[in-house]
Amino acid sequence: MAVGKRATDETGRASLVPLPRPQEPPPDDPRLSDVDEWGRSAHIREIARRAYAPMYEHWFRVEWEGLEKIPREGGALLVANHAGAIPSDAPVIMHGIETELGRPLYGLADYFFRTMPVVGTLWSRVGGVTAHPDNAYRLLHDQGQLALVFPEGTKGPSKSYTDRYRLRRFGRGGFVEIAMRSGVPIVPIAVVGAEESMPVLFRLSGLARLLGVPYIPVTANMLIFGPLGLTTYLPAKFRLRVLDPIHFDVEPSQERYSKSRVMEEAEAIRSSLQETLYDMLRERRSIWFG
Amino acid sequence: MARRVLITGLDTFWGGRMAEALEADPDVEVILGMGTREPRVPLERTEFVRADQTYSILSRIVRATQVDTIVHTFLVTDSTRASARAVHEINVIGTMNLLAAAGQAGTPVRQVVVKSSTLVYGASELDPAWFREQTPRSKPPATRIENSLLEVESLVRDFAEDNPATVVSVLRFANVLGPDIVTPITSNLSQPMCISIFGFDPLVQFVEETDVVRCLEHVTRHRVPGLYNVAGAGKIPWSEVAAMCGTRRLELPPVGTKAAAKVLELIGLLDMPPELEDLLRYGRGVDTTRIERTGFSCRYSTPGAVASFIGALRLRRSVGTTPPAYTYEQDVEQFFRHSPAVVRLGSDPTDMAEQ
């Protein structure tokens, strides 16, 4: 519409004379959307935030402890335990920190997200970034942002309900190496509630292999709500506890870090997170009311 | 110091542009252009040598003309333009002969500039948002263009190692947009409908065509060694590029995309080379910090490059394509360059540039 109109305006009269090339580059505001270089869109994020707020406040009734330990400025890598067939913890943490602290948080997710049509694009628009060491370094070191990562990867949400709150292996300690290289602290967050919001009863591993996806869970939600169970969470009470930030006293921006040191730190973070989870579960009186 | 420069692919878009740019530089004493066809831009003092595309004759030319710089612009980066065999001949064999000529005993060549492409990074879900020059590609190459460009770069790497005295500059340019360049992306965007893949809206990055020439000129003039990404600042979603160009998106199914594209190709509707499919799914971004540190910056950002393309697109939509304003005529060109009858304003090339 606007395109056709302007073209005739400009060239209507002198249609046979080639226009001289403009010498100066055009002003850089021909943008039509607000998608930034990471793929985030401010207005889609605003819509998502508004749509998710009731879920956060009334369904999961999220309560934070130690939110003040998360740095107000500068980069930091947040790590948390991961659970629920379609993890409910990532949006809870992201929504919580962005609304309570007023700071953007970038969720580092498995590359598998990107291969999914629609979902991958939406995930990227609301603030998801592929978990690649280069991306993390750029966010944390160059841009001083907050990033969230689940070191368990898909092993967390795919574990069955009988293994709830038992942390899986923390990858190969890559998250520690990233934090060291970026020169930022790691802030562990223990999440209670996600496991019960969508418990995994068993997995269809044959079908998953056939479709080339990491896992296909059969959840309690599916048995209760039928097909709706794919997207409906059980109203478990969410409690999150932020642990003390861990600073690494190493030179940033190195190519490599001592593997033994990295694994040691990763294991220390894993066990303190595990201990905190057990503490929180000891204090919890009810799954639904906390 | 006066430079003697040899440009490959003078008859192609980039070779012609580069020769034009160097003609304006008084420090460049001699410009020699090789091509399989006549040049398509009016050139004042560039000497045109017709050669086959694999440059088997190049060693003799280098010895005879004592050029000190070779600008290798003639690499095919668009698989719709040439057959698999031709791509291999032009890219790999051509570069091999070129480097052999540049590295011969007693060579006068002090610098080799190679115009490569960010296609060497590919596009996959495993990619970082921004590739740095040292970041390896995430998945092995599957298309022949990518394969041949990787092979070219490895030949150049070997050459640089064997000839430490020679300045070797390799520039990886992002997808180019601009008023004149024709690529599968520009032809897609020029039509009422352009290709996209349902559910995917990747972030893409462009470089404007004048910035490509400016950058080639920059590394040539300042003898900048090394490997560099070149792209306009920022990234924008493909949907936005399409919207800016006023074209609708024709959404191919995310599964069986190749088959669907084949059908479109058969009925002659749209063209989708294999390297475009991955780009339209995952996009690509490159980090340009390194080239910026050498003192070069693109004048056009990524949205700016799109805007520059749109201007020309609107003009073409209104007045159609204009026929080439220039045709090369051997005798006429020889006459102007070498006839004693032509009055030259001094023998100083500075005067020529000022004409």
XYZ file of C-alpha atoms in Angstrom:
645
model
C 0.000 0.000 0.000
C 2.465 2.602 1.180
C 5.064 1.049 -1.063
C 3.103 1.417 -4.285
C 2.046 4.952 -3.446
C 5.498 6.245 -2.783
C 6.939 4.601 -5.859
C 4.558 6.496 -8.134
C 5.120 9.741 -6.258
C 8.844 9.537 -6.720
C 8.994 8.321 -10.241
C 5.673 9.344 -11.747
C 6.954 12.264 -13.747
C 10.527 11.483 -14.630
C 9.982 7.817 -15.200
C 12.703 7.354 -17.807
C 15.491 9.169 -16.024
C 17.445 6.906 -13.669
C 17.490 8.441 -10.227
C 20.937 9.386 -8.963
C 22.170 7.215 -6.144
C 21.913 8.940 -2.800
C 25.377 9.730 -1.529
C 24.579 9.563 2.155
C 23.222 6.362 3.617
C 19.538 6.572 4.482
C 18.596 7.143 8.109
C 18.403 3.889 9.980
C 14.773 3.921 10.956
C 13.140 1.871 8.258
C 12.369 -0.737 10.927
C 8.845 -2.074 10.992
C 9.117 -4.281 14.065
C 10.790 -4.006 17.440
C 12.619 -7.324 17.264
C 16.132 -6.808 18.593
C 19.365 -8.563 17.670
C 18.618 -11.447 20.052
C 15.188 -11.933 18.544
C 13.290 -10.381 21.458
C 10.326 -8.160 20.841
C 9.386 -5.662 23.554
C 5.698 -5.642 22.739
C 5.368 -9.425 22.468
C 7.158 -9.656 25.810
C 4.701 -7.173 27.279
C 1.751 -9.219 26.013
C 3.285 -12.418 27.358
C 3.993 -10.786 30.703
C 0.410 -9.617 31.042
C -1.001 -12.968 29.999
C 1.255 -14.834 32.396
C 0.790 -12.607 35.453
C -2.439 -14.284 36.707
C -0.797 -17.693 36.348
C 2.179 -16.486 38.354
C 0.180 -14.801 41.082
C -2.940 -16.914 41.444
C -2.218 -20.346 40.053
C 1.338 -20.975 41.251
C 1.217 -18.265 43.998
C 4.964 -17.793 43.623
C 6.964 -16.781 46.669
C 10.620 -15.724 46.566
C 13.241 -15.818 49.263
C 16.530 -13.962 48.979
C 15.692 -12.040 45.831
C 18.062 -9.309 47.046
C 21.007 -11.624 46.375
C 20.518 -11.250 42.637
C 22.774 -8.431 41.389
C 20.948 -5.235 40.435
C 23.480 -4.501 37.738
C 26.225 -6.267 35.824
C 26.230 -9.780 34.496
C 25.311 -12.848 36.511
C 24.527 -16.407 35.595
C 21.492 -17.825 37.375
C 21.270 -21.591 37.629
C 18.295 -23.592 38.863
C 16.919 -27.086 39.077
C 14.691 -28.063 36.187
C 11.463 -30.058 36.329
C 7.980 -30.684 34.983
C 7.410 -32.360 31.622
C 7.014 -28.999 29.896
C 9.089 -27.058 32.384
C 7.046 -24.548 34.367
C 10.078 -23.229 36.242
C 11.631 -21.243 33.388
C 8.675 -18.862 32.890
C 8.204 -18.535 36.658
C 11.827 -17.500 37.206
C 11.912 -15.219 34.168
C 8.614 -13.527 34.963
C 9.515 -13.215 38.638
C 12.889 -11.585 38.125
C 11.764 -9.324 35.313
C 8.789 -7.994 37.272
C 10.293 -7.908 40.773
C 13.742 -6.628 39.778
C 12.782 -4.799 36.605
C 15.783 -6.267 34.804
C 15.649 -8.361 31.664
C 16.615 -11.996 32.023
C 17.730 -14.086 29.084
C 16.726 -17.731 29.235
C 19.337 -20.010 27.718
C 17.559 -22.995 26.222
C 18.420 -26.185 24.429
C 18.961 -25.767 20.683
C 16.063 -28.168 20.197
C 13.702 -25.217 20.776
C 14.939 -23.616 17.611
C 14.002 -26.574 15.449
C 10.335 -26.367 16.444
C 8.181 -24.256 14.160
C 6.183 -21.449 15.860
C 7.313 -22.460 19.377
C 10.952 -21.705 18.581
C 10.117 -18.314 17.129
C 7.836 -17.382 20.044
C 10.417 -18.524 22.554
C 12.984 -16.306 20.920
C 10.584 -13.316 20.836
C 9.857 -13.520 24.558
C 13.507 -13.735 25.570
C 14.924 -17.188 24.887
C 18.416 -17.596 23.526
C 20.115 -20.785 22.339
C 22.488 -22.088 24.990
C 25.736 -21.649 23.086
C 28.928 -20.656 24.935
C 29.415 -17.709 22.559
C 25.897 -16.429 23.221
C 26.368 -16.720 26.981
C 29.711 -14.927 26.846
C 28.287 -12.098 24.790
C 25.335 -11.671 27.143
C 27.253 -11.939 30.391
C 30.622 -10.431 29.578
C 30.012 -7.970 26.738
C 26.522 -6.829 27.651
C 26.458 -7.385 31.421
C 23.054 -9.059 31.385
C 21.388 -11.681 33.539
C 21.160 -15.127 32.008
C 19.357 -18.197 33.273
C 20.505 -21.710 32.609
C 19.424 -25.148 33.748
C 22.588 -27.219 33.998
C 20.623 -30.464 34.075
C 19.449 -29.811 30.512
C 16.665 -32.070 29.282
C 17.611 -34.702 31.840
C 15.783 -32.591 34.451
C 12.292 -32.282 32.997
C 12.344 -35.754 31.454
C 12.938 -37.557 34.758
C 9.938 -39.334 36.172
C 7.967 -38.298 39.241
C 9.558 -40.971 41.397
C 12.900 -39.152 40.979
C 11.486 -35.760 41.932
C 13.823 -33.211 43.497
C 16.840 -35.393 42.839
C 19.187 -33.375 40.732
C 20.569 -34.993 37.615
C 24.170 -34.664 36.501
C 25.131 -31.020 35.865
C 26.269 -31.520 32.296
C 30.012 -31.196 31.891
C 30.286 -28.133 34.063
C 30.058 -25.850 31.030
C 28.039 -23.299 32.981
C 30.875 -22.833 35.486
C 33.376 -22.366 32.692
C 31.125 -19.771 31.044
C 30.794 -17.828 34.291
C 34.570 -17.937 34.806
C 35.266 -16.815 31.265
C 32.694 -14.020 31.507
C 33.958 -12.964 34.929
C 30.475 -13.055 36.482
C 29.141 -14.750 39.619
C 26.839 -17.752 39.603
C 23.608 -17.373 41.561
C 21.896 -20.701 42.279
C 18.123 -20.760 42.675
C 16.274 -23.674 44.263
C 12.756 -24.167 42.914
C 10.081 -26.165 44.711
C 6.734 -26.788 43.026
C 7.660 -27.375 39.399
C 7.916 -31.136 39.870
C 4.294 -31.393 41.015
C 2.913 -28.970 38.416
C 3.323 -31.532 35.642
C 4.535 -34.864 36.966
C 6.010 -37.262 34.430
C 4.580 -40.771 34.873
C 6.573 -42.449 32.143
C 8.242 -41.697 28.832
C 7.620 -43.021 25.323
C 11.238 -43.449 24.349
C 10.562 -45.406 21.145
C 8.260 -42.709 19.779
C 10.694 -39.993 20.838
C 13.471 -41.675 18.917
C 11.192 -42.050 15.913
C 10.305 -38.343 15.915
C 13.831 -37.252 16.791
C 12.824 -35.305 19.910
C 14.627 -35.477 23.275
C 11.726 -37.083 25.137
C 7.950 -37.621 24.996
C 6.471 -37.653 28.497
C 3.135 -39.069 29.609
C 2.044 -36.814 32.445
C -0.523 -36.960 35.220
C -2.038 -33.847 33.670
C -2.849 -35.771 30.495
C -4.641 -38.445 32.499
C -6.652 -35.824 34.405
C -7.400 -33.261 31.711
C -7.018 -35.324 28.522
C -5.523 -33.428 25.589
C -5.786 -30.197 27.583
C -3.239 -31.694 29.964
C -0.536 -30.862 27.443
C -0.746 -27.243 28.487
C -2.545 -27.289 31.838
C -0.427 -27.295 34.955
C -1.533 -28.573 38.331
C -1.768 -25.693 40.835
C 1.297 -26.555 42.891
C 2.597 -23.874 45.227
C 5.912 -22.419 44.012
C 8.643 -21.441 46.398
C 11.986 -20.178 45.191
C 15.059 -19.626 47.288
C 18.030 -17.673 45.982
C 21.383 -18.921 47.301
C 24.472 -16.812 47.922
C 26.266 -15.762 44.735
C 29.456 -17.674 44.012
C 32.373 -15.611 42.765
C 35.254 -17.321 41.033
C 38.629 -15.816 41.663
C 40.008 -16.456 38.174
C 41.179 -14.365 35.245
C 38.262 -13.860 32.800
C 38.359 -14.360 29.002
C 40.738 -17.314 29.059
C 40.501 -19.944 26.367
C 40.471 -22.809 28.882
C 40.067 -23.327 32.599
C 41.270 -26.131 34.782
C 38.811 -28.949 34.231
C 39.235 -30.244 37.766
C 38.461 -26.815 39.222
C 35.423 -26.492 36.951
C 34.047 -29.905 37.875
C 34.726 -29.254 41.547
C 32.789 -25.975 41.482
C 29.947 -27.528 39.478
C 29.655 -30.344 41.975
C 29.731 -27.896 44.905
C 26.886 -25.887 43.359
C 24.943 -29.040 42.631
C 25.213 -30.345 46.177
C 24.354 -27.019 47.812
C 21.309 -26.744 45.538
C 20.345 -30.310 46.411
C 20.719 -29.614 50.140
C 18.604 -26.480 49.862
C 15.901 -28.411 48.023
C 15.798 -31.033 50.776
C 15.633 -28.249 53.394
C 12.748 -26.606 51.601
C 10.914 -29.916 51.268
C 11.373 -30.546 54.985
C 9.655 -27.223 55.655
C 6.869 -27.799 53.120
C 3.574 -28.886 54.668
C 1.476 -29.229 51.541
C 2.226 -29.578 47.830
C -0.689 -27.284 46.958
C -0.526 -24.741 49.774
C 3.187 -24.733 50.542
C 54.220 3.514 -3.442
C 52.498 2.845 -6.737
C 50.489 -0.361 -6.752
C 49.946 -2.804 -9.569
C 46.723 -4.692 -9.035
C 45.208 -7.685 -10.741
C 41.469 -8.286 -10.356
C 39.782 -11.566 -11.181
C 36.284 -11.711 -12.600
C 36.379 -8.259 -14.189
C 33.263 -9.158 -16.138
C 31.346 -9.997 -12.963
C 29.566 -7.609 -10.654
C 32.276 -7.379 -8.013
C 35.288 -7.369 -10.327
C 33.838 -4.473 -12.300
C 32.938 -2.520 -9.186
C 36.324 -3.080 -7.656
C 38.124 -1.933 -10.826
C 35.991 1.232 -10.845
C 36.911 1.931 -7.252
C 40.626 1.375 -7.805
C 40.675 3.615 -10.893
C 39.830 6.508 -8.614
C 42.865 5.762 -6.469
C 45.962 7.622 -7.729
C 48.227 5.255 -5.822
C 47.215 2.411 -8.074
C 49.399 2.586 -11.124
C 48.204 -0.396 -13.100
C 44.903 -2.241 -12.940
C 44.596 -5.497 -14.745
C 41.301 -7.307 -15.005
C 40.731 -10.908 -15.977
C 37.433 -12.252 -17.152
C 35.791 -14.729 -19.453
C 33.617 -12.045 -21.038
C 33.942 -8.331 -21.730
C 33.651 -5.999 -18.751
C 30.209 -4.578 -18.262
C 31.120 -1.296 -16.636
C 32.857 1.609 -18.360
C 36.475 1.615 -17.258
C 39.070 4.196 -18.101
C 42.444 2.660 -17.555
C 41.871 -0.953 -16.543
C 43.424 -3.428 -18.941
C 41.173 -6.337 -19.765
C 42.625 -9.795 -20.318
C 40.340 -12.529 -21.534
C 41.128 -15.806 -19.829
C 39.387 -19.071 -19.147
C 37.753 -19.294 -15.755
C 40.409 -21.514 -14.190
C 43.239 -19.037 -14.880
C 45.688 -21.569 -16.263
C 47.456 -18.658 -17.956
C 47.793 -16.647 -14.760
C 51.397 -17.531 -13.900
C 52.584 -15.985 -17.147
C 50.478 -12.884 -16.649
C 51.811 -12.358 -13.142
C 55.396 -12.721 -14.329
C 54.868 -10.457 -17.310
C 53.023 -7.667 -15.516
C 54.759 -7.850 -12.126
C 51.541 -7.165 -10.248
C 52.003 -6.809 -6.502
C 48.391 -7.346 -5.474
C 45.769 -9.858 -6.548
C 42.129 -9.189 -5.688
C 40.212 -12.428 -6.102
C 36.563 -11.451 -6.427
C 35.537 -14.222 -8.776
C 34.079 -16.833 -6.464
C 30.605 -18.198 -7.093
C 28.424 -17.889 -4.012
C 25.085 -18.435 -5.719
C 24.350 -21.996 -6.759
C 21.564 -20.974 -9.139
C 24.159 -19.316 -11.362
C 26.383 -22.252 -12.198
C 26.353 -26.029 -12.414
C 28.095 -28.107 -9.758
C 30.999 -28.710 -12.097
C 31.354 -25.043 -12.986
C 31.274 -24.072 -9.293
C 34.110 -26.471 -8.613
C 36.126 -25.292 -11.619
C 35.689 -21.612 -10.848
C 36.028 -21.671 -7.079
C 38.444 -24.445 -6.279
C 40.515 -24.907 -9.440
C 40.500 -21.188 -10.175
C 41.746 -20.318 -6.697
C 44.316 -23.086 -6.849
C 45.834 -21.743 -10.065
C 45.646 -18.214 -8.768
C 47.508 -19.084 -5.588
C 50.017 -21.132 -7.547
C 50.715 -18.097 -9.716
C 50.955 -15.838 -6.690
C 53.321 -18.203 -4.932
C 55.696 -18.987 -7.801
C 59.425 -18.578 -7.283
C 60.499 -14.945 -7.339
C 56.891 -13.805 -7.239
C 56.214 -10.066 -7.307
C 52.909 -10.608 -5.430
C 52.866 -9.028 -1.950
C 49.150 -9.235 -1.193
C 46.248 -11.536 -2.010
C 42.700 -10.444 -1.202
C 39.950 -13.081 -1.353
C 36.234 -12.293 -1.333
C 34.591 -15.150 0.523
C 31.152 -15.411 2.070
C 29.542 -16.083 5.442
C 28.056 -19.131 3.727
C 31.121 -20.920 5.112
C 29.421 -20.836 8.535
C 26.270 -22.483 7.233
C 23.080 -22.091 9.233
C 21.846 -24.563 11.799
C 20.011 -24.744 15.093
C 23.319 -25.326 16.898
C 24.759 -21.983 15.812
C 25.639 -19.092 18.089
C 23.731 -15.878 17.462
C 26.939 -14.269 16.211
C 29.749 -16.177 14.545
C 33.239 -14.934 15.260
C 35.943 -15.614 12.698
C 37.430 -18.397 14.785
C 34.098 -20.085 15.572
C 33.843 -23.278 13.540
C 30.602 -24.094 11.752
C 28.253 -26.277 13.785
C 27.364 -28.910 11.220
C 29.323 -30.300 8.286
C 28.512 -28.578 4.987
C 25.786 -30.163 2.887
C 25.608 -27.880 -0.124
C 28.155 -27.750 -2.906
C 28.644 -23.988 -2.678
C 29.496 -24.215 0.999
C 31.789 -27.145 0.340
C 33.651 -25.356 -2.399
C 34.016 -22.132 -0.396
C 35.412 -24.063 2.556
C 37.856 -25.728 0.217
C 38.843 -22.340 -1.199
C 39.456 -20.966 2.294
C 41.586 -23.941 3.239
C 43.664 -23.434 0.078
C 44.112 -19.802 1.051
C 45.070 -20.787 4.599
C 47.734 -23.143 3.281
C 48.994 -20.428 0.976
C 49.246 -17.944 3.835
C 51.208 -20.460 5.862
C 53.611 -21.219 3.017
C 54.118 -17.555 2.113
C 54.457 -15.667 5.380
C 55.822 -12.608 3.548
C 52.618 -12.192 1.544
C 49.719 -10.304 3.097
C 46.655 -12.530 2.808
C 43.248 -10.974 3.455
C 40.084 -13.049 3.433
C 36.751 -11.267 3.748
C 33.594 -13.169 4.560
C 30.683 -11.052 3.416
C 27.150 -11.522 4.672
C 24.295 -11.772 2.176
C 24.474 -8.713 -0.042
C 21.579 -6.374 -0.764
C 21.669 -3.224 -2.801
C 20.247 -1.413 -5.787
C 22.022 -3.454 -8.447
C 23.085 -6.825 -7.118
C 21.012 -9.851 -8.140
C 20.997 -12.867 -5.812
C 18.385 -15.535 -5.039
C 17.359 -13.343 -2.090
C 16.866 -10.202 -4.149
C 14.925 -12.061 -6.823
C 12.737 -13.560 -4.112
C 12.095 -10.183 -2.531
C 11.395 -8.559 -5.882
C 8.393 -10.734 -6.507
C 4.880 -10.338 -5.106
C 5.574 -13.347 -2.921
C 8.786 -14.457 -1.319
C 9.722 -17.767 0.181
C 9.622 -18.434 3.868
C 9.163 -21.479 6.065
C 6.071 -21.789 8.218
C 6.701 -21.196 11.895
C 10.211 -19.862 11.368
C 11.144 -16.224 11.354
C 14.935 -16.172 11.443
C 17.113 -13.148 12.068
C 19.143 -12.308 9.005
C 21.985 -9.944 8.348
C 22.876 -8.042 5.198
C 25.685 -5.951 3.848
C 25.109 -3.217 1.294
C 26.856 -3.598 -2.067
C 28.871 -0.372 -1.820
C 30.135 -1.465 1.591
C 31.433 -4.681 0.012
C 33.517 -2.710 -2.467
C 34.591 -0.221 0.221
C 35.785 -3.053 2.409
C 37.702 -4.776 -0.395
C 39.292 -1.425 -1.138
C 40.072 -0.828 2.541
C 41.987 -4.072 3.032
C 43.741 -3.653 -0.310
C 44.829 -0.081 0.310
C 45.969 -0.604 3.890
C 47.318 -4.120 3.299
C 45.282 -5.537 6.152
C 46.144 -9.187 6.729
C 43.758 -11.716 8.237
C 40.312 -13.209 8.148
C 37.311 -10.931 8.652
C 33.538 -11.030 8.793
C 31.842 -8.127 7.067
C 28.177 -7.339 7.655
C 25.912 -4.408 8.381
C 25.162 -3.722 12.034
C 22.163 -5.452 13.575
C 19.928 -8.273 12.502
C 16.295 -8.238 11.447
C 13.639 -10.920 11.111
C 12.933 -12.239 7.639
C 9.248 -11.350 8.001
C 10.219 -7.737 8.480
C 12.485 -7.760 5.425
C 9.555 -9.098 3.395
C 7.197 -6.484 4.843
C 9.653 -3.681 4.113
C 9.925 -4.855 0.515
C 6.157 -5.009 0.222
C 6.084 -8.685 -0.593
C 3.934 -11.349 0.983
C 5.443 -14.448 2.445
C 4.657 -17.758 0.831
C 4.970 -20.171 3.714
C 6.449 -23.531 2.833
C 5.698 -26.435 5.174
C 8.384 -26.949 7.833
C 8.440 -30.657 6.995
C 9.156 -31.590 3.399
C 10.350 -28.068 2.642
C 12.688 -29.250 -0.086
C 9.929 -31.106 -1.916
C 7.628 -28.091 -1.752
C 10.407 -25.830 -3.007
C 11.044 -28.279 -5.855
C 7.408 -28.005 -6.922
C 7.587 -24.196 -6.907
C 10.759 -24.368 -8.920
C 9.220 -26.720 -11.485
C 6.261 -24.457 -12.102
C 8.743 -21.627 -12.307
C 7.299 -19.587 -9.463
C 10.162 -19.148 -7.024
C 13.718 -20.271 -6.706
C 15.149 -21.666 -3.523
C 18.755 -22.811 -3.641
C 19.641 -25.325 -0.906
C 21.744 -22.850 1.064
C 18.729 -20.552 1.378
C 16.577 -23.164 3.085
C 18.741 -23.352 6.194
C 19.073 -19.592 6.285
C 15.284 -19.167 6.214
C 14.999 -21.614 9.097
C 17.785 -20.566 11.442
C 19.195 -17.311 10.096
C 22.773 -16.271 10.593
C 24.690 -13.513 12.299
C 28.353 -12.687 12.253
C 30.396 -10.641 14.666
C 32.186 -7.757 12.956
C 34.322 -6.500 15.840
C 37.526 -7.647 14.174
C 37.119 -5.726 10.906
C 35.991 -2.667 12.854
C 39.257 -2.758 14.789
C 41.145 -2.312 11.505
C 39.392 1.016 11.046
C 36.599 -0.037 8.732
C 32.916 0.317 9.390
C 29.979 -0.346 7.133
C 28.024 2.754 6.180
C 24.801 0.814 5.946
C 23.344 -1.177 8.811
C 21.330 -4.293 8.027
C 17.999 -2.403 7.897
C 19.826 0.310 5.956
C 20.922 -2.218 3.341
C 17.332 -3.372 3.000
C 16.200 0.237 2.592
C 18.833 0.801 -0.082
C 17.546 -2.246 -1.944
C 13.915 -1.127 -1.630
C 14.578 2.210 -3.312
C 15.861 0.515 -6.425
C 13.141 -2.120 -6.212
C 10.399 0.535 -6.235
C 12.064 2.244 -9.169
C 12.249 -1.024 -11.108
C 8.645 -1.782 -10.301
C 7.652 1.535 -11.830
C 9.938 1.806 -14.844
C 11.107 -1.756 -15.412
C 14.713 -2.753 -15.804
C 16.897 -0.369 -17.710
C 19.138 -1.811 -20.448
C 22.870 -1.677 -19.736
C 24.169 1.778 -20.508
C 27.526 0.476 -21.614
C 28.875 -2.202 -23.918
C 32.503 -3.058 -24.231
C 33.961 -2.669 -27.694
C 37.452 -4.026 -28.004
C 38.683 -1.650 -30.696
C 37.258 1.459 -29.098
C 38.757 0.607 -25.721
C 42.146 -0.153 -27.248
C 41.996 3.120 -29.114
C 41.277 5.198 -26.035
C 43.931 3.492 -23.965
C 46.800 3.228 -26.386
C 46.380 5.415 -29.455
C 48.879 8.286 -29.714
C 46.015 10.358 -31.121
C 44.262 10.519 -27.765
C 45.295 13.570 -25.802
C 46.112 12.485 -22.266
C 46.246 15.095 -19.561
C 49.798 14.404 -18.458
C 51.220 10.970 -17.824
C 50.459 11.219 -14.136
C 47.636 8.834 -13.243
C 46.379 11.444 -10.749
C 45.117 13.542 -13.629
C 43.320 10.609 -15.117
C 41.531 9.985 -11.894
C 40.412 13.566 -11.797
C 38.838 13.496 -15.228
